mmCIF file of C-alpha atoms in Angstrom:
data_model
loop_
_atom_site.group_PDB
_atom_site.id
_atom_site.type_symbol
_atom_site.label_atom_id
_atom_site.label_comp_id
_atom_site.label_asym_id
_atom_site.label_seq_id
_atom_site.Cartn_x
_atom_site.Cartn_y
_atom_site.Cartn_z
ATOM 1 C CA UNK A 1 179.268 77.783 124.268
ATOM 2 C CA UNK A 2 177.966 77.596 127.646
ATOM 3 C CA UNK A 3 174.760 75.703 127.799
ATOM 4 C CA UNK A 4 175.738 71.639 127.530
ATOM 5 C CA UNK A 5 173.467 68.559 126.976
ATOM 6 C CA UNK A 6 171.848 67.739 130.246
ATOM 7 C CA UNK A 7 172.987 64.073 130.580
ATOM 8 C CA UNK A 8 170.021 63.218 133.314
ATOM 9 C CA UNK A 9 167.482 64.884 131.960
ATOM 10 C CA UNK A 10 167.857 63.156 128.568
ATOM 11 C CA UNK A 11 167.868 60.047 130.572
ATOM 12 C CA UNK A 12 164.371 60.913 132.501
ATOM 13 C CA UNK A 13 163.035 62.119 128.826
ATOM 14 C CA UNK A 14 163.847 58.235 127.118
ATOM 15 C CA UNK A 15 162.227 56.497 130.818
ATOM 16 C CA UNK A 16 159.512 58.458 130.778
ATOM 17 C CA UNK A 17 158.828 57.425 126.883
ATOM 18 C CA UNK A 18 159.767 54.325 127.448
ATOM 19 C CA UNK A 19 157.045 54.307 130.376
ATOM 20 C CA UNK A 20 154.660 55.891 127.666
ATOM 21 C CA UNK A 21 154.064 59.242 129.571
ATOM 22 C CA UNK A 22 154.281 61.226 126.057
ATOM 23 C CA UNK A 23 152.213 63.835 124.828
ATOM 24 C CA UNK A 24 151.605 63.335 120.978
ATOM 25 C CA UNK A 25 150.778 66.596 120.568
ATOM 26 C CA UNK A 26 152.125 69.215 117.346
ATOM 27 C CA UNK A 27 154.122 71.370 116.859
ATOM 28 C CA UNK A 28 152.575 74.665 117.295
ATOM 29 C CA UNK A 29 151.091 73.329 120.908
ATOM 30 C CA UNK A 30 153.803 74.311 122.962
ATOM 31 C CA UNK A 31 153.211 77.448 123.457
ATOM 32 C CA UNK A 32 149.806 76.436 124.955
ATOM 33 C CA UNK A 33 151.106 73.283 126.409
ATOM 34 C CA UNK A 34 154.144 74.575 128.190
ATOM 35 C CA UNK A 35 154.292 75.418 132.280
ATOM 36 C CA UNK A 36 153.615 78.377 133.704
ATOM 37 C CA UNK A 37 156.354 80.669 135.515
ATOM 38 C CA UNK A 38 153.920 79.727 138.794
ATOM 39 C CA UNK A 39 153.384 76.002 137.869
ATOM 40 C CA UNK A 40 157.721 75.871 137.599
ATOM 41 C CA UNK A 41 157.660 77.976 141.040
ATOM 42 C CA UNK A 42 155.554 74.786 142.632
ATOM 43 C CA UNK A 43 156.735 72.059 141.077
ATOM 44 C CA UNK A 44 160.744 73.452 142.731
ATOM 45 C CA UNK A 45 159.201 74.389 145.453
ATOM 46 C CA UNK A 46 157.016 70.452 145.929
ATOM 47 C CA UNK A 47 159.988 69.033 144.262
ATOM 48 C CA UNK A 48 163.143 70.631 144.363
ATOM 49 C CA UNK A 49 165.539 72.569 141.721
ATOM 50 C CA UNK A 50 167.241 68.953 140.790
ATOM 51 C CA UNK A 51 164.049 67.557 139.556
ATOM 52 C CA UNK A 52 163.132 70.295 137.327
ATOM 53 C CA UNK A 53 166.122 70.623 136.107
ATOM 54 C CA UNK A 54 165.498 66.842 134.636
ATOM 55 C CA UNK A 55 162.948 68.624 132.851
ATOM 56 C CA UNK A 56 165.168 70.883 130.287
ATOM 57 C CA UNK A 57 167.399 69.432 127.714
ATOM 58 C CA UNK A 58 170.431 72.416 128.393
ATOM 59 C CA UNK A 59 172.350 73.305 131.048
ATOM 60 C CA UNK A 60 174.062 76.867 130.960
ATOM 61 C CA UNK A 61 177.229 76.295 133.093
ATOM 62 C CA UNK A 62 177.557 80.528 132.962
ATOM 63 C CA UNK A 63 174.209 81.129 135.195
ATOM 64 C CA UNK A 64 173.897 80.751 138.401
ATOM 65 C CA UNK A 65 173.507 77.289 139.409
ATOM 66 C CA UNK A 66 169.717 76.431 140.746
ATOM 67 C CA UNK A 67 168.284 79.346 139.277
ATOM 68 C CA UNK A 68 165.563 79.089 136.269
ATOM 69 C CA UNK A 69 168.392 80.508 134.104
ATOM 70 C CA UNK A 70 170.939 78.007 134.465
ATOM 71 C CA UNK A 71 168.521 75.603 132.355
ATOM 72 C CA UNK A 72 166.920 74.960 129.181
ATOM 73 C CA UNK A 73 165.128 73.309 126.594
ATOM 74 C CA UNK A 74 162.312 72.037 128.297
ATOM 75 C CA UNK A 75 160.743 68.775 127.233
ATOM 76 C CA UNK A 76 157.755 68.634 129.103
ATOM 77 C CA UNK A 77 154.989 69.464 131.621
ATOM 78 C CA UNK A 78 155.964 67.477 134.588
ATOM 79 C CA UNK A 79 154.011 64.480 134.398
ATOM 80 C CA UNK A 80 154.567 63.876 130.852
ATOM 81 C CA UNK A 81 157.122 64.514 127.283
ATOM 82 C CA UNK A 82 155.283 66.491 124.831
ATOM 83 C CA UNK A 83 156.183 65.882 121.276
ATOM 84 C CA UNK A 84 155.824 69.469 120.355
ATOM 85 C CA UNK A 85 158.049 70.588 123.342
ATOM 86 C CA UNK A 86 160.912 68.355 122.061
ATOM 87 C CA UNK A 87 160.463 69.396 118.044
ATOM 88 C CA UNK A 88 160.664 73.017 119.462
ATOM 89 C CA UNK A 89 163.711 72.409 120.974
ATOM 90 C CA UNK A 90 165.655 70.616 118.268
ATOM 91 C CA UNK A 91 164.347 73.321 116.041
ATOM 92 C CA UNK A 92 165.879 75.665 118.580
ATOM 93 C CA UNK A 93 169.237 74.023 119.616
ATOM 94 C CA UNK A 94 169.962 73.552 116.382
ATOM 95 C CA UNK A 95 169.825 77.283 115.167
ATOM 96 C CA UNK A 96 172.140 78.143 118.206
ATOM 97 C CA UNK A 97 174.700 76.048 117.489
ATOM 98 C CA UNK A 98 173.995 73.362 119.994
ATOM 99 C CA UNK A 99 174.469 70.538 118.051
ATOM 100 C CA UNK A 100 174.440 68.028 121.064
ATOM 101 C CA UNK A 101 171.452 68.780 122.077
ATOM 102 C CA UNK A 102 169.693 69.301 118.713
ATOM 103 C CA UNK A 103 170.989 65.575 118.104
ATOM 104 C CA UNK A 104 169.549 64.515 121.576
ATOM 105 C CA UNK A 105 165.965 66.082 121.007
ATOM 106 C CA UNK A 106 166.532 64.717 117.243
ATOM 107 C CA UNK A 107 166.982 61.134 118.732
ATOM 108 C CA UNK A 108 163.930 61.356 121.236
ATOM 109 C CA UNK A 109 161.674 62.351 118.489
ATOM 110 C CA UNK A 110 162.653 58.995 116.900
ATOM 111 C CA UNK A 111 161.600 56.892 120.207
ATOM 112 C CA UNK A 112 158.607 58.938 120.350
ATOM 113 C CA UNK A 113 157.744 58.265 116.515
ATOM 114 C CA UNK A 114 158.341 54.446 116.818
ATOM 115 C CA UNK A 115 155.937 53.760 119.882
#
């Protein structure tokens, strides 16, 4: 498989709970919570393709590298982790057989949880 955990971004995910910038929100929100193709577009262009990459959970070493494609799993808005981003996620890694990152979100949602 092609897409691998994304080592910093999982990193930025447990600071940024840590910090307490999380988003208790459920599961279902995510589709209504999630950033816009044009809200990604000016947070890489304000911010650069390394930072919102620090955003998604997967890397996909097949795409093209700094293109939207070459990440996923997103975890969050850009200010803050949403708990229904990450349940999404583990719900989705784990049905593709990405077991790494299904653990990861899996592990987040515990530090979440605890606060």
């Amino acid at each position: 498989m092609a897409t691998k955990l994304n080592k910093q971004a999982l990193s930025h995910a447990r600071q940024l709970i840590k910090d307490g910038k999380v988003q208790r929100d459920t599961r279902d929100d995510w589709s209504e919570h999630a950033p816009t193709a044009e809200q990604e577009n000016k947070f890489i262009e304000k911010n650069g393709f390394t930072e919102f990459s620090h955003w998604h959970l997967g890397l996909d070493a097949e795409a093209s590298k700094g293109t939207k494609g070459s990440v996923t799993f997103p975890f969050g808005d850009f200010r803050k982790v949403h708990r229904c981003a990450v349940v999404s996620l583990e719900s989705r890694a784990a049905q593709h057989g990405h077991d790494d990152i299904a653990e990861a979100a899996k592990k987040l949602l515990e530090e979440i949880d605890a606060d």
